[in-house]
PDB file of C-alpha atoms in Angstrom:
ATOM      1  CA  LYS T   1     134.724 104.687 116.395  1.00 50.00           C
ATOM      2  CA  THR T   2     133.445 107.434 118.639  1.00 62.00           C
ATOM      3  CA  GLY T   3     133.554 110.305 116.157  1.00 65.00           C
ATOM      4  CA  PHE T   4     130.546 112.246 114.882  1.00 61.00           C
ATOM      5  CA  PHE T   5     130.409 110.455 111.524  1.00 58.00           C
ATOM      6  CA  ASN T   6     130.553 106.977 113.028  1.00 58.00           C
ATOM      7  CA  GLY T   7     128.277 107.756 115.950  1.00 58.00           C
ATOM      8  CA  LYS T   8     125.572 109.707 114.148  1.00 56.00           C
ATOM      9  CA  ILE T   9     125.602 108.529 110.548  1.00 55.00           C
ATOM     10  CA  LEU T  10     126.934 104.979 110.288  1.00 54.00           C
ATOM     11  CA  ALA T  11     125.479 103.591 113.518  1.00 53.00           C
ATOM     12  CA  ARG T  12     121.902 104.651 112.796  1.00 55.00           C
ATOM     13  CA  ARG T  13     121.068 101.726 110.563  1.00 56.00           C
ATOM     14  CA  LEU T  14     122.074  99.284 113.282  1.00 58.00           C
ATOM     15  CA  ASP T  15     119.356 100.586 115.622  1.00 66.00           C
ATOM     16  CA  PHE T  16     116.643  98.896 113.569  1.00 78.00           C
ATOM     17  CA  THR T  17     118.190  95.435 113.204  1.00 81.00           C
ATOM     18  CA  GLY T  18     118.641  92.368 115.346  1.00 84.00           C
ATOM     19  CA  ARG T  19     120.093  88.891 115.094  1.00 87.00           C
ATOM     20  CA  GLY T  20     119.201  85.670 116.836  1.00 88.00           C
ATOM     21  CA  THR T  21     119.066  81.894 116.659  1.00 88.00           C
ATOM     22  CA  ALA T  22     115.933  80.246 115.274  1.00 87.00           C
ATOM     23  CA  ALA T  23     113.731  77.849 117.220  1.00 88.00           C
ATOM     24  CA  PRO T  24     110.458  76.189 116.141  1.00 88.00           C
ATOM     25  CA  ASP T  25     107.102  77.172 117.635  1.00 88.00           C
ATOM     26  CA  PRO T  26     104.092  75.510 115.943  1.00 88.00           C
ATOM     27  CA  SER T  27     101.649  77.613 117.982  1.00 90.00           C
ATOM     28  CA  LEU T  28     102.539  80.727 115.972  1.00 89.00           C
ATOM     29  CA  GLY T  29     100.402  81.784 113.028  1.00 87.00           C
ATOM     30  CA  MET T  30     101.696  81.722 109.479  1.00 85.00           C
ATOM     31  CA  ASP T  31     102.478  85.452 109.510  1.00 88.00           C
ATOM     32  CA  GLU T  32     103.763  85.630 113.098  1.00 91.00           C
ATOM     33  CA  VAL T  33     107.253  85.446 114.528  1.00 92.00           C
ATOM     34  CA  GLY T  34     108.198  85.321 118.191  1.00 93.00           C
ATOM     35  CA  LEU T  35     110.856  87.932 118.928  1.00 93.00           C
ATOM     36  CA  PRO T  36     112.656  88.188 122.261  1.00 93.00           C
ATOM     37  CA  GLU T  37     111.158  91.058 124.203  1.00 92.00           C
ATOM     38  CA  THR T  38     114.526  92.726 124.771  1.00 92.00           C
ATOM     39  CA  MET T  39     115.179  92.681 121.022  1.00 91.00           C
ATOM     40  CA  MET T  40     111.801  94.287 120.374  1.00 92.00           C
ATOM     41  CA  TRP T  41     112.505  97.041 122.898  1.00 92.00           C
ATOM     42  CA  ASP T  42     115.880  97.736 121.264  1.00 89.00           C
ATOM     43  CA  MET T  43     114.553  97.835 117.696  1.00 90.00           C
ATOM     44  CA  TYR T  44     111.276  99.678 118.287  1.00 91.00           C
ATOM     45  CA  SER T  45     112.431 102.141 120.968  1.00 90.00           C
ATOM     46  CA  PRO T  46     112.960 105.103 118.571  1.00 90.00           C
ATOM     47  CA  PHE T  47     109.381 104.723 117.310  1.00 92.00           C
ATOM     48  CA  VAL T  48     107.982 104.283 120.822  1.00 92.00           C
ATOM     49  CA  ILE T  49     109.826 107.383 122.051  1.00 92.00           C
ATOM     50  CA  LYS T  50     108.531 109.377 119.075  1.00 92.00           C
ATOM     51  CA  ASN T  51     104.943 108.305 119.801  1.00 92.00           C
ATOM     52  CA  LEU T  52     105.283 109.135 123.499  1.00 92.00           C
ATOM     53  CA  VAL T  53     106.644 112.590 122.664  1.00 92.00           C
ATOM     54  CA  LYS T  54     103.719 113.148 120.293  1.00 92.00           C
ATOM     55  CA  GLY T  55     101.455 112.075 123.180  1.00 90.00           C
ATOM     56  CA  GLY T  56     102.692 114.940 125.367  1.00 90.00           C
ATOM     57  CA  TYR T  57     105.685 113.537 127.232  1.00 91.00           C
ATOM     58  CA  SER T  58     109.080 115.217 127.088  1.00 91.00           C
ATOM     59  CA  ALA T  59     111.873 113.403 125.266  1.00 90.00           C
ATOM     60  CA  ILE T  60     113.678 112.653 128.535  1.00 91.00           C
ATOM     61  CA  GLN T  61     110.516 111.292 130.155  1.00 92.00           C
ATOM     62  CA  ALA T  62     109.776 109.159 127.092  1.00 91.00           C
ATOM     63  CA  LYS T  63     113.304 107.722 127.085  1.00 91.00           C
ATOM     64  CA  GLN T  64     113.069 106.903 130.798  1.00 92.00           C
ATOM     65  CA  MET T  65     109.665 105.285 130.278  1.00 92.00           C
ATOM     66  CA  VAL T  66     111.158 103.040 127.586  1.00 91.00           C
ATOM     67  CA  GLU T  67     114.196 102.196 129.727  1.00 92.00           C
ATOM     68  CA  ASN T  68     111.925 101.309 132.668  1.00 93.00           C
ATOM     69  CA  LYS T  69     109.514  99.440 130.377  1.00 92.00           C
ATOM     70  CA  ASN T  70     106.593 101.458 131.710  1.00 91.00           C
ATOM     71  CA  SER T  71     103.065 100.173 130.993  1.00 92.00           C
ATOM     72  CA  ARG T  72     102.332 103.182 128.756  1.00 93.00           C
ATOM     73  CA  ALA T  73     105.567 102.527 126.821  1.00 92.00           C
ATOM     74  CA  ARG T  74     104.608  98.843 126.553  1.00 93.00           C
ATOM     75  CA  GLU T  75     101.249  99.838 125.005  1.00 94.00           C
ATOM     76  CA  GLU T  76     103.062 101.980 122.449  1.00 93.00           C
ATOM     77  CA  LEU T  77     105.458  99.104 121.726  1.00 93.00           C
ATOM     78  CA  MET T  78     102.537  96.790 120.946  1.00 94.00           C
ATOM     79  CA  ILE T  79     100.844  99.432 118.766  1.00 93.00           C
ATOM     80  CA  GLU T  80     104.055 100.115 116.867  1.00 92.00           C
ATOM     81  CA  SER T  81     104.880  96.431 116.411  1.00 91.00           C
ATOM     82  CA  ASN T  82     101.406  95.877 114.933  1.00 92.00           C
ATOM     83  CA  ARG T  83     101.921  98.845 112.634  1.00 92.00           C
ATOM     84  CA  ARG T  84     105.424  97.839 111.459  1.00 92.00           C
ATOM     85  CA  PRO T  85     106.099  94.208 110.549  1.00 93.00           C
ATOM     86  CA  VAL T  86     109.642  92.887 110.729  1.00 93.00           C
ATOM     87  CA  ILE T  87     111.571  91.390 107.840  1.00 90.00           C
ATOM     88  CA  LEU T  88     113.456  88.170 108.541  1.00 88.00           C
ATOM     89  CA  ASN T  89     116.517  87.339 106.475  1.00 85.00           C
ATOM     90  CA  ARG T  90     118.241  83.975 106.474  1.00 82.00           C
ATOM     91  CA  ALA T  91     121.726  84.350 105.040  1.00 77.00           C
ATOM     92  CA  PRO T  92     122.871  83.533 102.435  1.00 74.00           C
ATOM     93  CA  SER T  93     120.080  85.211 100.506  1.00 69.00           C
ATOM     94  CA  LEU T  94     120.074  83.135  97.341  1.00 66.00           C
ATOM     95  CA  HIS T  95     116.556  84.081  96.193  1.00 64.00           C
ATOM     96  CA  ARG T  96     113.970  86.683  97.080  1.00 64.00           C
ATOM     97  CA  PHE T  97     112.020  84.378  99.380  1.00 66.00           C
ATOM     98  CA  ASN T  98     114.918  84.397 101.836  1.00 74.00           C
ATOM     99  CA  MET T  99     113.488  87.711 103.054  1.00 82.00           C
ATOM    100  CA  ILE T 100     109.938  87.385 104.404  1.00 86.00           C
ATOM    101  CA  SER T 101     108.013  89.761 106.654  1.00 89.00           C
ATOM    102  CA  PHE T 102     106.161  88.785 109.803  1.00 91.00           C
ATOM    103  CA  LYS T 103     104.083  90.334 112.571  1.00 93.00           C
ATOM    104  CA  PRO T 104     106.266  90.334 115.696  1.00 94.00           C
ATOM    105  CA  LYS T 105     105.008  88.820 118.919  1.00 93.00           C
ATOM    106  CA  PRO T 106     107.016  89.288 122.146  1.00 92.00           C
ATOM    107  CA  VAL T 107     108.337  86.084 123.730  1.00 93.00           C
ATOM    108  CA  GLU T 108     110.586  85.291 126.655  1.00 92.00           C
ATOM    109  CA  GLY T 109     114.139  84.102 126.148  1.00 89.00           C
ATOM    110  CA  THR T 110     116.757  84.931 123.550  1.00 89.00           C
ATOM    111  CA  THR T 111     115.749  82.847 120.513  1.00 91.00           C
ATOM    112  CA  ILE T 112     113.646  83.912 117.555  1.00 91.00           C
ATOM    113  CA  GLN T 113     110.663  81.576 117.363  1.00 91.00           C
ATOM    114  CA  VAL T 114     109.270  80.772 113.921  1.00 89.00           C
ATOM    115  CA  ASN T 115     106.456  78.681 112.526  1.00 86.00           C
ATOM    116  CA  PRO T 116     107.916  75.422 111.124  1.00 83.00           C
ATOM    117  CA  PHE T 117     105.882  75.974 107.941  1.00 79.00           C
ATOM    118  CA  MET T 118     108.409  78.515 106.656  1.00 77.00           C
ATOM    119  CA  GLU T 119     111.588  76.533 107.260  1.00 76.00           C
ATOM    120  CA  ASP T 120     111.782  74.912 103.795  1.00 72.00           C
ATOM    121  CA  GLY T 121     111.449  78.185 101.915  1.00 71.00           C
ATOM    122  CA  MET T 122     114.234  79.830 103.890  1.00 75.00           C
ATOM    123  CA  ASN T 123     116.438  76.700 104.040  1.00 75.00           C
ATOM    124  CA  LEU T 124     116.223  76.875 107.821  1.00 79.00           C
ATOM    125  CA  ASP T 125     116.981  74.151 110.302  1.00 78.00           C
ATOM    126  CA  TYR T 126     117.382  74.394 114.043  1.00 80.00           C
ATOM    127  CA  ASP T 127     121.025  73.540 114.569  1.00 81.00           C
ATOM    128  CA  GLY T 128     122.070  77.106 115.363  1.00 79.00           C
ATOM    129  CA  ASP T 129     120.977  78.888 112.188  1.00 80.00           C
ATOM    130  CA  ALA T 130     120.859  82.642 112.685  1.00 83.00           C
ATOM    131  CA  LEU T 131     118.184  85.001 111.418  1.00 87.00           C
ATOM    132  CA  GLN T 132     118.596  88.712 110.858  1.00 87.00           C
ATOM    133  CA  VAL T 133     115.624  90.897 111.791  1.00 90.00           C
ATOM    134  CA  HIS T 134     115.022  94.284 110.167  1.00 89.00           C
ATOM    135  CA  VAL T 135     112.383  96.894 111.037  1.00 90.00           C
ATOM    136  CA  PRO T 136     111.251  99.023 108.076  1.00 89.00           C
ATOM    137  CA  VAL T 137     111.553 102.728 108.802  1.00 87.00           C
ATOM    138  CA  THR T 138     109.752 104.657 106.064  1.00 86.00           C
ATOM    139  CA  ALA T 139     106.072 104.392 105.122  1.00 88.00           C
ATOM    140  CA  GLY T 140     106.987 102.960 101.706  1.00 89.00           C
ATOM    141  CA  ALA T 141     109.163 100.287 103.301  1.00 87.00           C
ATOM    142  CA  VAL T 142     106.338  99.360 105.689  1.00 89.00           C
ATOM    143  CA  ASN T 143     103.926  98.988 102.746  1.00 89.00           C
ATOM    144  CA  ASP T 144     106.435  96.819 100.888  1.00 88.00           C
ATOM    145  CA  ALA T 145     106.954  94.686 103.988  1.00 88.00           C
ATOM    146  CA  LYS T 146     103.200  94.125 104.304  1.00 89.00           C
ATOM    147  CA  LYS T 147     103.222  92.726 100.753  1.00 87.00           C
ATOM    148  CA  MET T 148     105.991  90.290 101.758  1.00 85.00           C
ATOM    149  CA  PHE T 149     103.934  88.329 104.311  1.00 86.00           C
ATOM    150  CA  LEU T 150     104.234  84.577 103.882  1.00 80.00           C
ATOM    151  CA  SER T 151     100.482  84.210 103.414  1.00 80.00           C
ATOM    152  CA  ASN T 152     100.637  86.585 100.427  1.00 78.00           C
ATOM    153  CA  ASN T 153     103.263  84.474  98.661  1.00 70.00           C
ATOM    154  CA  VAL T 154     102.190  80.887  99.301  1.00 67.00           C
ATOM    155  CA  LEU T 155     100.230  80.191  96.125  1.00 59.00           C
ATOM    156  CA  GLY T 156     101.865  82.521  93.656  1.00 51.00           C
ATOM    157  CA  ASP T 157     103.163  86.048  93.620  1.00 50.00           C
ATOM    158  CA  ARG T 158     102.821  87.168  90.016  1.00 54.00           C
ATOM    159  CA  ASN T 159      99.270  88.488  90.079  1.00 54.00           C
ATOM    160  CA  PRO T 160      96.091  88.070  92.142  1.00 51.00           C
ATOM    161  CA  ASN T 161      94.142  86.487  89.258  1.00 49.00           C
ATOM    162  CA  GLU T 162      96.650  83.634  89.097  1.00 50.00           C
ATOM    163  CA  ARG T 163      96.085  82.970  92.799  1.00 48.00           C
ATOM    164  CA  LEU T 164      92.342  82.891  92.199  1.00 47.00           C
ATOM    165  CA  TRP T 165      92.728  80.340  89.388  1.00 45.00           C
ATOM    166  CA  LEU T 166      95.069  78.246  91.532  1.00 47.00           C
ATOM    167  CA  LEU T 167      92.420  78.209  94.251  1.00 45.00           C
ATOM    168  CA  ILE T 168      89.676  77.267  91.778  1.00 47.00           C
ATOM    169  CA  ASP T 169      91.818  74.464  90.339  1.00 48.00           C
ATOM    170  CA  ALA T 170      92.516  73.163  93.835  1.00 47.00           C
ATOM    171  CA  VAL T 171      88.806  73.054  94.672  1.00 47.00           C
ATOM    172  CA  ILE T 172      87.863  71.299  91.392  1.00 47.00           C
TER     173      ILE T 172
END
């Protein structure tokens, strides 16, 4: 498990994922999820290091800044987490609404905090259910994740005109 193929090729995908137990937090917005801060540092560190290197720091300095959780690295973490939503998956994925994207918000502790509004759609209860967290890497994946926000799929997902008519019918 320490060879080049395993270390450089197979392990890369694991850098952008996390797993944790779900807990309710009604103070979160519909499109927000509370991620443990250590999980956010682990998942977003390649992007933070890249941004710090583009900002003029050497790669070694950028890595040390992330390891020390420097204030400049923390700013880049917040910028990158606003730019890249996370995708939550509740296994088993029986339908496409088991994968929903959210804007991450750092929280203390080790549990993933979710708005109770989304628990029915993902068949989630709080007796130890685990959620998988994925960070989209490419620009296309980020755009797709932004379309998967819960607020975009509450009333209907087929076309925007249908949503408009559903809203009009609800008002009348």
